[in-house]
């Protein structure tokens, strides 16, 4: 299929990983490491091997799955493993997994001996349409998300729908939220097309379009000084809801579920503080609520949520800054919003499911 | 005095830190942090305050001094402190100290929230003539030196001889070894001039020349793919001797003392495997031996030293690669040398002090 250039790095689509062999030869790497978690090692490594015709000259580094393991202790473990396995500066790391693996593997690679090459093979929908582009690597410290990381581009990215077959439905739905976001902030026709799709039967073309949108945005602003901030639409409130849920709910929200909540709230803020019309607000709300499960944001959690928003990485000088829709398909950023409005938007969300 | 451009970053000499105020204003920083160890906090912070006319709007982050504290645990502590102090992406970190502080502070800053700006104020001779240029940041893991780090340029570097007044003589001598190295690899006239100097009364011009030489080399090859390797002259054997001494000697060698040993050995290898003449070898050996204390490399440590050289970061595909002098003032790199020759060079070093 197609190939996208992103700041000198190529994102390859549906190539069955063919170009990897040439990349490894050209790079004259001294050793190849594949980094996976136990799930992707079980489900994706066999696909990887088959695509690469039993290419086997690599060492496997395995880690436990999940966000709770995207931390500095695991990094230290991987750095040491690389050293024990004799990885020098000409080693190559292939990150095979979801965003946890590509974020953490990217961070480890970008700092091991001051940086070795890495290739990302995102295996979840979320990591394909979002984490695959933009060069962000990162890990959490004390549960503060991505508190530490770098901006480093992988040598190449491979997006293969074959890997998605084993991804649990709830994880697919989580990634789908980022695609909806891409439509809302940058391409209304795309948003319309997505409405006609089912999140678990997505055509490869629509995944491609999502990556393309993200790529256009980050290319215009690699270091997130300005326009890139529109990618945070739904994420200021969404992240806070996600953290809160993680610490308080028995069955916590996925990232995408939280972003779905955040997008509805921030659509309301866009109507209140920017130029989104009431009809558009209604459209966004109805569609998202039809795809994502209901959630209740307790009134007594509002203070805690505000505090979480305060500590968001994207703030500057203590102000909570939002990215808001001007209309469906267009987004602005650095919007200051009052705490009263934030609370009102949370109530708006709750009202959807009030009976 | 003068100002040197290094890949877009300015190295300022003897400005009494004047330009800092403007840099802070231009940068619109949300907060300023000064990072120091307890020695530089005692000896250098007062000088810093005086130069900056009691500029006091900063938070101080203090750490324990010495290489043994240039590790990941301290980094985690500093990352958390930054978070606790409310550092956002627009925070600025000023690293005030020797190479340990600028290396570790640079690493912490280059990764905190994927990178905040930092300014380096090196306060030892070593860090002024060496660590100040080239954008290397780093920390040790399990005593493996600089196992983890990044290539990130500070916003600016300030070199002030005023800070050197409190540096212990042995530390000055340590830094002086890098200046000798700069002469040997790139400027024979400079090497001649240094021979006429005393390491504890160095004119600012000669510090400037040293920084200039290093800057020329790293500018030609920022990522150490080729020519930058000449800066490793004396360091392949020197680093091994340094590590060995650290683990085995009661009073271990400083970096510069070990590099002095390494330069004599590698001058011998340069005579044996490159084009350095016997007269030049004699000149190098006699001068270095006149400045640095005698050391004895035990025959029974040769195996351990070879192993340490094997694990050197700069190796590729398992070969120990040396940077060797073609003549005084000119260096080549990627030279393979036999273990027999390495051992012979160690014996040559020992022979200087044999009676
Ligand atoms: N770098 C970026 O720009 C960026 C962007 C968005 C998200 N992220 C990060 O990505 C992470 C979330 O990504 P994620 O949702 O992919 O998380 P993840 O890596 O934890 O994957 C989710 C789960 O699916 C499993 N899995 C992965 N691929 C599979 C497959 N093909 N078959 C079966 N199971 C599979 C994983 O083991 C895990 O249990 C977060 O840490 C987030 O911060 C980064
Ligand atoms: N980044 C690079 O390119 C580069 C180059 C060379 C060395 N380095 C690193 O630099 C480190 C060694 O540098 P260093 O020798 O400056 O070590 P250092 O920072 O440990 O300083 C040596 C000692 O002097 C003290 N000190 C510093 N300034 C002082 C002052 N003005 N007055 C009194 N005491 C003072 C320190 O507290 C310390 O005890 C190593 O970790 C090495 O890896 C980095
Ligand atoms: Zn997201
Ligand atoms: Zn050195």
PDB file of N, CA, C and O in Angstrom, chain A residues 1 12-18 39-40 42-52 96 121-125 128 158-168 172 200 202-204 207:
ATOM      1  N   UNK A   1       0.833  -1.209   0.000  1.00  0.00           N
ATOM      2  CA  UNK A   1       0.000   0.000   0.000  1.00  0.00           C
ATOM      3  C   UNK A   1       0.860   1.248   0.000  1.00  0.00           C
ATOM      4  O   UNK A   1       1.901   1.297  -0.647  1.00  0.00           O
ATOM      5  N   UNK A  12       5.339   2.792   6.911  1.00  0.00           N
ATOM      6  CA  UNK A  12       4.972   1.855   5.847  1.00  0.00           C
ATOM      7  C   UNK A  12       3.643   1.190   6.178  1.00  0.00           C
ATOM      8  O   UNK A  12       3.435   0.750   7.303  1.00  0.00           O
ATOM      9  N   UNK A  13       2.764   1.089   5.191  1.00  0.00           N
ATOM     10  CA  UNK A  13       1.464   0.461   5.396  1.00  0.00           C
ATOM     11  C   UNK A  13       1.362  -0.844   4.632  1.00  0.00           C
ATOM     12  O   UNK A  13       1.619  -0.877   3.419  1.00  0.00           O
ATOM     13  N   UNK A  14       0.947  -1.890   5.333  1.00  0.00           N
ATOM     14  CA  UNK A  14       0.609  -3.155   4.689  1.00  0.00           C
ATOM     15  C   UNK A  14       1.689  -3.623   3.717  1.00  0.00           C
ATOM     16  O   UNK A  14       1.427  -3.901   2.561  1.00  0.00           O
ATOM     17  N   UNK A  15       2.901  -3.699   4.215  1.00  0.00           N
ATOM     18  CA  UNK A  15       3.994  -4.175   3.350  1.00  0.00           C
ATOM     19  C   UNK A  15       4.404  -5.581   3.746  1.00  0.00           C
ATOM     20  O   UNK A  15       5.372  -6.114   3.223  1.00  0.00           O
ATOM     21  N   UNK A  16       3.673  -6.166   4.704  1.00  0.00           N
ATOM     22  CA  UNK A  16       4.098  -7.445   5.287  1.00  0.00           C
ATOM     23  C   UNK A  16       5.525  -7.358   5.805  1.00  0.00           C
ATOM     24  O   UNK A  16       6.261  -8.342   5.809  1.00  0.00           O
ATOM     25  N   UNK A  17       5.910  -6.171   6.237  1.00  0.00           N
ATOM     26  CA  UNK A  17       7.240  -5.920   6.824  1.00  0.00           C
ATOM     27  C   UNK A  17       8.395  -6.116   5.841  1.00  0.00           C
ATOM     28  O   UNK A  17       9.560  -6.119   6.241  1.00  0.00           O
ATOM     29  N   UNK A  18       8.069  -6.276   4.574  1.00  0.00           N
ATOM     30  CA  UNK A  18       9.118  -6.518   3.577  1.00  0.00           C
ATOM     31  C   UNK A  18      10.340  -5.595   3.678  1.00  0.00           C
ATOM     32  O   UNK A  18      11.473  -6.081   3.637  1.00  0.00           O
ATOM     33  N   UNK A  39       1.895 -10.442  25.998  1.00  0.00           N
ATOM     34  CA  UNK A  39       0.778 -10.615  25.063  1.00  0.00           C
ATOM     35  C   UNK A  39       1.221 -10.521  23.605  1.00  0.00           C
ATOM     36  O   UNK A  39       0.833 -11.336  22.772  1.00  0.00           O
ATOM     37  N   UNK A  40       2.021  -9.522  23.303  1.00  0.00           N
ATOM     38  CA  UNK A  40       2.416  -9.365  21.901  1.00  0.00           C
ATOM     39  C   UNK A  40       3.448 -10.433  21.528  1.00  0.00           C
ATOM     40  O   UNK A  40       3.557 -10.821  20.371  1.00  0.00           O
ATOM     41  N   UNK A  42       3.125 -13.417  22.508  1.00  0.00           N
ATOM     42  CA  UNK A  42       2.285 -14.580  22.175  1.00  0.00           C
ATOM     43  C   UNK A  42       1.541 -14.382  20.845  1.00  0.00           C
ATOM     44  O   UNK A  42       1.541 -15.264  19.990  1.00  0.00           O
ATOM     45  N   UNK A  43       0.919 -13.191  20.684  1.00  0.00           N
ATOM     46  CA  UNK A  43       0.042 -13.011  19.523  1.00  0.00           C
ATOM     47  C   UNK A  43       0.727 -12.403  18.300  1.00  0.00           C
ATOM     48  O   UNK A  43       0.322 -12.673  17.180  1.00  0.00           O
ATOM     49  N   UNK A  44       1.712 -11.566  18.517  1.00  0.00           N
ATOM     50  CA  UNK A  44       2.267 -10.823  17.377  1.00  0.00           C
ATOM     51  C   UNK A  44       3.590 -11.379  16.874  1.00  0.00           C
ATOM     52  O   UNK A  44       3.907 -11.288  15.690  1.00  0.00           O
ATOM     53  N   UNK A  45       4.369 -11.957  17.791  1.00  0.00           N
ATOM     54  CA  UNK A  45       5.665 -12.466  17.371  1.00  0.00           C
ATOM     55  C   UNK A  45       5.536 -13.546  16.290  1.00  0.00           C
ATOM     56  O   UNK A  45       6.298 -13.531  15.309  1.00  0.00           O
ATOM     57  N   UNK A  46       4.560 -14.470  16.420  1.00  0.00           N
ATOM     58  CA  UNK A  46       4.395 -15.467  15.351  1.00  0.00           C
ATOM     59  C   UNK A  46       4.083 -14.821  13.991  1.00  0.00           C
ATOM     60  O   UNK A  46       4.622 -15.234  12.966  1.00  0.00           O
ATOM     61  N   UNK A  47       3.231 -13.783  14.008  1.00  0.00           N
ATOM     62  CA  UNK A  47       2.898 -13.072  12.762  1.00  0.00           C
ATOM     63  C   UNK A  47       4.155 -12.405  12.211  1.00  0.00           C
ATOM     64  O   UNK A  47       4.444 -12.460  11.006  1.00  0.00           O
ATOM     65  N   UNK A  48       4.905 -11.787  13.101  1.00  0.00           N
ATOM     66  CA  UNK A  48       6.164 -11.122  12.728  1.00  0.00           C
ATOM     67  C   UNK A  48       7.127 -12.114  12.065  1.00  0.00           C
ATOM     68  O   UNK A  48       7.678 -11.873  11.001  1.00  0.00           O
ATOM     69  N   UNK A  49       7.280 -13.267  12.714  1.00  0.00           N
ATOM     70  CA  UNK A  49       8.183 -14.297  12.178  1.00  0.00           C
ATOM     71  C   UNK A  49       7.729 -14.768  10.807  1.00  0.00           C
ATOM     72  O   UNK A  49       8.539 -14.978   9.907  1.00  0.00           O
ATOM     73  N   UNK A  50       6.409 -14.957  10.680  1.00  0.00           N
ATOM     74  CA  UNK A  50       5.905 -15.467   9.415  1.00  0.00           C
ATOM     75  C   UNK A  50       6.120 -14.441   8.307  1.00  0.00           C
ATOM     76  O   UNK A  50       6.580 -14.777   7.216  1.00  0.00           O
ATOM     77  N   UNK A  51       5.826 -13.182   8.634  1.00  0.00           N
ATOM     78  CA  UNK A  51       6.013 -12.136   7.622  1.00  0.00           C
ATOM     79  C   UNK A  51       7.457 -12.025   7.205  1.00  0.00           C
ATOM     80  O   UNK A  51       7.770 -11.778   6.053  1.00  0.00           O
ATOM     81  N   UNK A  52       8.361 -12.210   8.166  1.00  0.00           N
ATOM     82  CA  UNK A  52       9.779 -12.036   7.858  1.00  0.00           C
ATOM     83  C   UNK A  52      10.448 -13.351   7.483  1.00  0.00           C
ATOM     84  O   UNK A  52      11.671 -13.468   7.562  1.00  0.00           O
ATOM     85  N   UNK A  96       7.735  -4.194  19.249  1.00  0.00           N
ATOM     86  CA  UNK A  96       6.575  -4.908  18.704  1.00  0.00           C
ATOM     87  C   UNK A  96       5.482  -4.950  19.772  1.00  0.00           C
ATOM     88  O   UNK A  96       5.520  -5.779  20.679  1.00  0.00           O
ATOM     89  N   UNK A 121       6.724  -1.199  15.475  1.00  0.00           N
ATOM     90  CA  UNK A 121       5.636  -1.946  14.841  1.00  0.00           C
ATOM     91  C   UNK A 121       4.458  -1.924  15.814  1.00  0.00           C
ATOM     92  O   UNK A 121       4.314  -2.818  16.648  1.00  0.00           O
ATOM     93  N   UNK A 122       3.620  -0.892  15.721  1.00  0.00           N
ATOM     94  CA  UNK A 122       2.479  -0.797  16.631  1.00  0.00           C
ATOM     95  C   UNK A 122       1.456  -1.879  16.324  1.00  0.00           C
ATOM     96  O   UNK A 122       1.121  -2.110  15.158  1.00  0.00           O
ATOM     97  N   UNK A 123       0.972  -2.543  17.361  1.00  0.00           N
ATOM     98  CA  UNK A 123       0.093  -3.696  17.141  1.00  0.00           C
ATOM     99  C   UNK A 123      -1.321  -3.507  17.673  1.00  0.00           C
ATOM    100  O   UNK A 123      -2.114  -4.441  17.640  1.00  0.00           O
ATOM    101  N   UNK A 124      -1.617  -2.325  18.222  1.00  0.00           N
ATOM    102  CA  UNK A 124      -3.005  -2.036  18.609  1.00  0.00           C
ATOM    103  C   UNK A 124      -3.506  -0.913  17.703  1.00  0.00           C
ATOM    104  O   UNK A 124      -2.703  -0.198  17.089  1.00  0.00           O
ATOM    105  N   UNK A 125      -4.826  -0.749  17.655  1.00  0.00           N
ATOM    106  CA  UNK A 125      -5.372   0.334  16.837  1.00  0.00           C
ATOM    107  C   UNK A 125      -4.889   1.677  17.372  1.00  0.00           C
ATOM    108  O   UNK A 125      -4.480   2.564  16.611  1.00  0.00           O
ATOM    109  N   UNK A 128      -1.379   2.353  16.420  1.00  0.00           N
ATOM    110  CA  UNK A 128      -1.220   2.556  14.977  1.00  0.00           C
ATOM    111  C   UNK A 128      -1.651   3.956  14.556  1.00  0.00           C
ATOM    112  O   UNK A 128      -0.964   4.628  13.799  1.00  0.00           O
ATOM    113  N   UNK A 158       6.000   0.470  10.952  1.00  0.00           N
ATOM    114  CA  UNK A 158       5.240  -0.443  10.089  1.00  0.00           C
ATOM    115  C   UNK A 158       3.837  -0.615  10.639  1.00  0.00           C
ATOM    116  O   UNK A 158       3.666  -1.009  11.792  1.00  0.00           O
ATOM    117  N   UNK A 159       2.860  -0.340   9.802  1.00  0.00           N
ATOM    118  CA  UNK A 159       1.476  -0.502  10.217  1.00  0.00           C
ATOM    119  C   UNK A 159       0.851  -1.636   9.409  1.00  0.00           C
ATOM    120  O   UNK A 159       0.754  -1.557   8.185  1.00  0.00           O
ATOM    121  N   UNK A 160       0.500  -2.694  10.131  1.00  0.00           N
ATOM    122  CA  UNK A 160      -0.015  -3.907   9.494  1.00  0.00           C
ATOM    123  C   UNK A 160      -1.333  -4.279  10.158  1.00  0.00           C
ATOM    124  O   UNK A 160      -1.374  -4.565  11.356  1.00  0.00           O
ATOM    125  N   UNK A 161      -2.392  -4.321   9.381  1.00  0.00           N
ATOM    126  CA  UNK A 161      -3.690  -4.656   9.979  1.00  0.00           C
ATOM    127  C   UNK A 161      -3.730  -6.108  10.468  1.00  0.00           C
ATOM    128  O   UNK A 161      -4.537  -6.452  11.327  1.00  0.00           O
ATOM    129  N   UNK A 162      -2.846  -6.937   9.950  1.00  0.00           N
ATOM    130  CA  UNK A 162      -2.817  -8.340  10.390  1.00  0.00           C
ATOM    131  C   UNK A 162      -2.689  -8.448  11.913  1.00  0.00           C
ATOM    132  O   UNK A 162      -3.254  -9.347  12.534  1.00  0.00           O
ATOM    133  N   UNK A 163      -1.956  -7.504  12.510  1.00  0.00           N
ATOM    134  CA  UNK A 163      -1.758  -7.578  13.963  1.00  0.00           C
ATOM    135  C   UNK A 163      -3.043  -7.286  14.742  1.00  0.00           C
ATOM    136  O   UNK A 163      -3.196  -7.699  15.882  1.00  0.00           O
ATOM    137  N   UNK A 164      -3.945  -6.565  14.123  1.00  0.00           N
ATOM    138  CA  UNK A 164      -5.151  -6.150  14.850  1.00  0.00           C
ATOM    139  C   UNK A 164      -6.116  -7.294  15.129  1.00  0.00           C
ATOM    140  O   UNK A 164      -6.991  -7.179  15.995  1.00  0.00           O
ATOM    141  N   UNK A 165      -5.957  -8.390  14.398  1.00  0.00           N
ATOM    142  CA  UNK A 165      -6.931  -9.489  14.517  1.00  0.00           C
ATOM    143  C   UNK A 165      -7.065 -10.027  15.935  1.00  0.00           C
ATOM    144  O   UNK A 165      -8.130 -10.498  16.318  1.00  0.00           O
ATOM    145  N   UNK A 166      -5.982  -9.962  16.688  1.00  0.00           N
ATOM    146  CA  UNK A 166      -6.043 -10.528  18.039  1.00  0.00           C
ATOM    147  C   UNK A 166      -6.263  -9.468  19.125  1.00  0.00           C
ATOM    148  O   UNK A 166      -6.261  -9.775  20.313  1.00  0.00           O
ATOM    149  N   UNK A 167      -6.426  -8.223  18.711  1.00  0.00           N
ATOM    150  CA  UNK A 167      -6.625  -7.156  19.698  1.00  0.00           C
ATOM    151  C   UNK A 167      -8.046  -7.244  20.263  1.00  0.00           C
ATOM    152  O   UNK A 167      -9.012  -7.310  19.505  1.00  0.00           O
ATOM    153  N   UNK A 168      -8.191  -7.254  21.601  1.00  0.00           N
ATOM    154  CA  UNK A 168      -9.528  -7.315  22.202  1.00  0.00           C
ATOM    155  C   UNK A 168     -10.399  -6.144  21.731  1.00  0.00           C
ATOM    156  O   UNK A 168      -9.900  -5.040  21.513  1.00  0.00           O
ATOM    157  N   UNK A 172      -9.791  -2.078  20.718  1.00  0.00           N
ATOM    158  CA  UNK A 172     -10.052  -1.481  19.405  1.00  0.00           C
ATOM    159  C   UNK A 172     -10.888  -0.215  19.574  1.00  0.00           C
ATOM    160  O   UNK A 172     -10.605   0.829  18.984  1.00  0.00           O
ATOM    161  N   UNK A 200     -14.791  -2.243  14.758  1.00  0.00           N
ATOM    162  CA  UNK A 200     -14.060  -3.518  14.711  1.00  0.00           C
ATOM    163  C   UNK A 200     -13.943  -4.098  13.300  1.00  0.00           C
ATOM    164  O   UNK A 200     -13.525  -5.232  13.117  1.00  0.00           O
ATOM    165  N   UNK A 202     -12.679  -1.901  10.555  1.00  0.00           N
ATOM    166  CA  UNK A 202     -12.258  -0.681   9.865  1.00  0.00           C
ATOM    167  C   UNK A 202     -11.453  -0.962   8.600  1.00  0.00           C
ATOM    168  O   UNK A 202     -10.523  -1.766   8.632  1.00  0.00           O
ATOM    169  N   UNK A 203     -11.788  -0.297   7.510  1.00  0.00           N
ATOM    170  CA  UNK A 203     -10.976  -0.456   6.307  1.00  0.00           C
ATOM    171  C   UNK A 203      -9.593   0.156   6.525  1.00  0.00           C
ATOM    172  O   UNK A 203      -9.471   1.190   7.208  1.00  0.00           O
ATOM    173  N   UNK A 204      -8.582  -0.476   5.991  1.00  0.00           N
ATOM    174  CA  UNK A 204      -7.209   0.003   6.140  1.00  0.00           C
ATOM    175  C   UNK A 204      -7.078   1.464   5.703  1.00  0.00           C
ATOM    176  O   UNK A 204      -6.323   2.234   6.297  1.00  0.00           O
ATOM    177  N   UNK A 207      -7.635   3.852   8.536  1.00  0.00           N
ATOM    178  CA  UNK A 207      -6.495   3.889   9.454  1.00  0.00           C
ATOM    179  C   UNK A 207      -5.418   4.785   8.835  1.00  0.00           C
ATOM    180  O   UNK A 207      -4.855   5.662   9.499  1.00  0.00           O
TER     181      UNK A 207
END
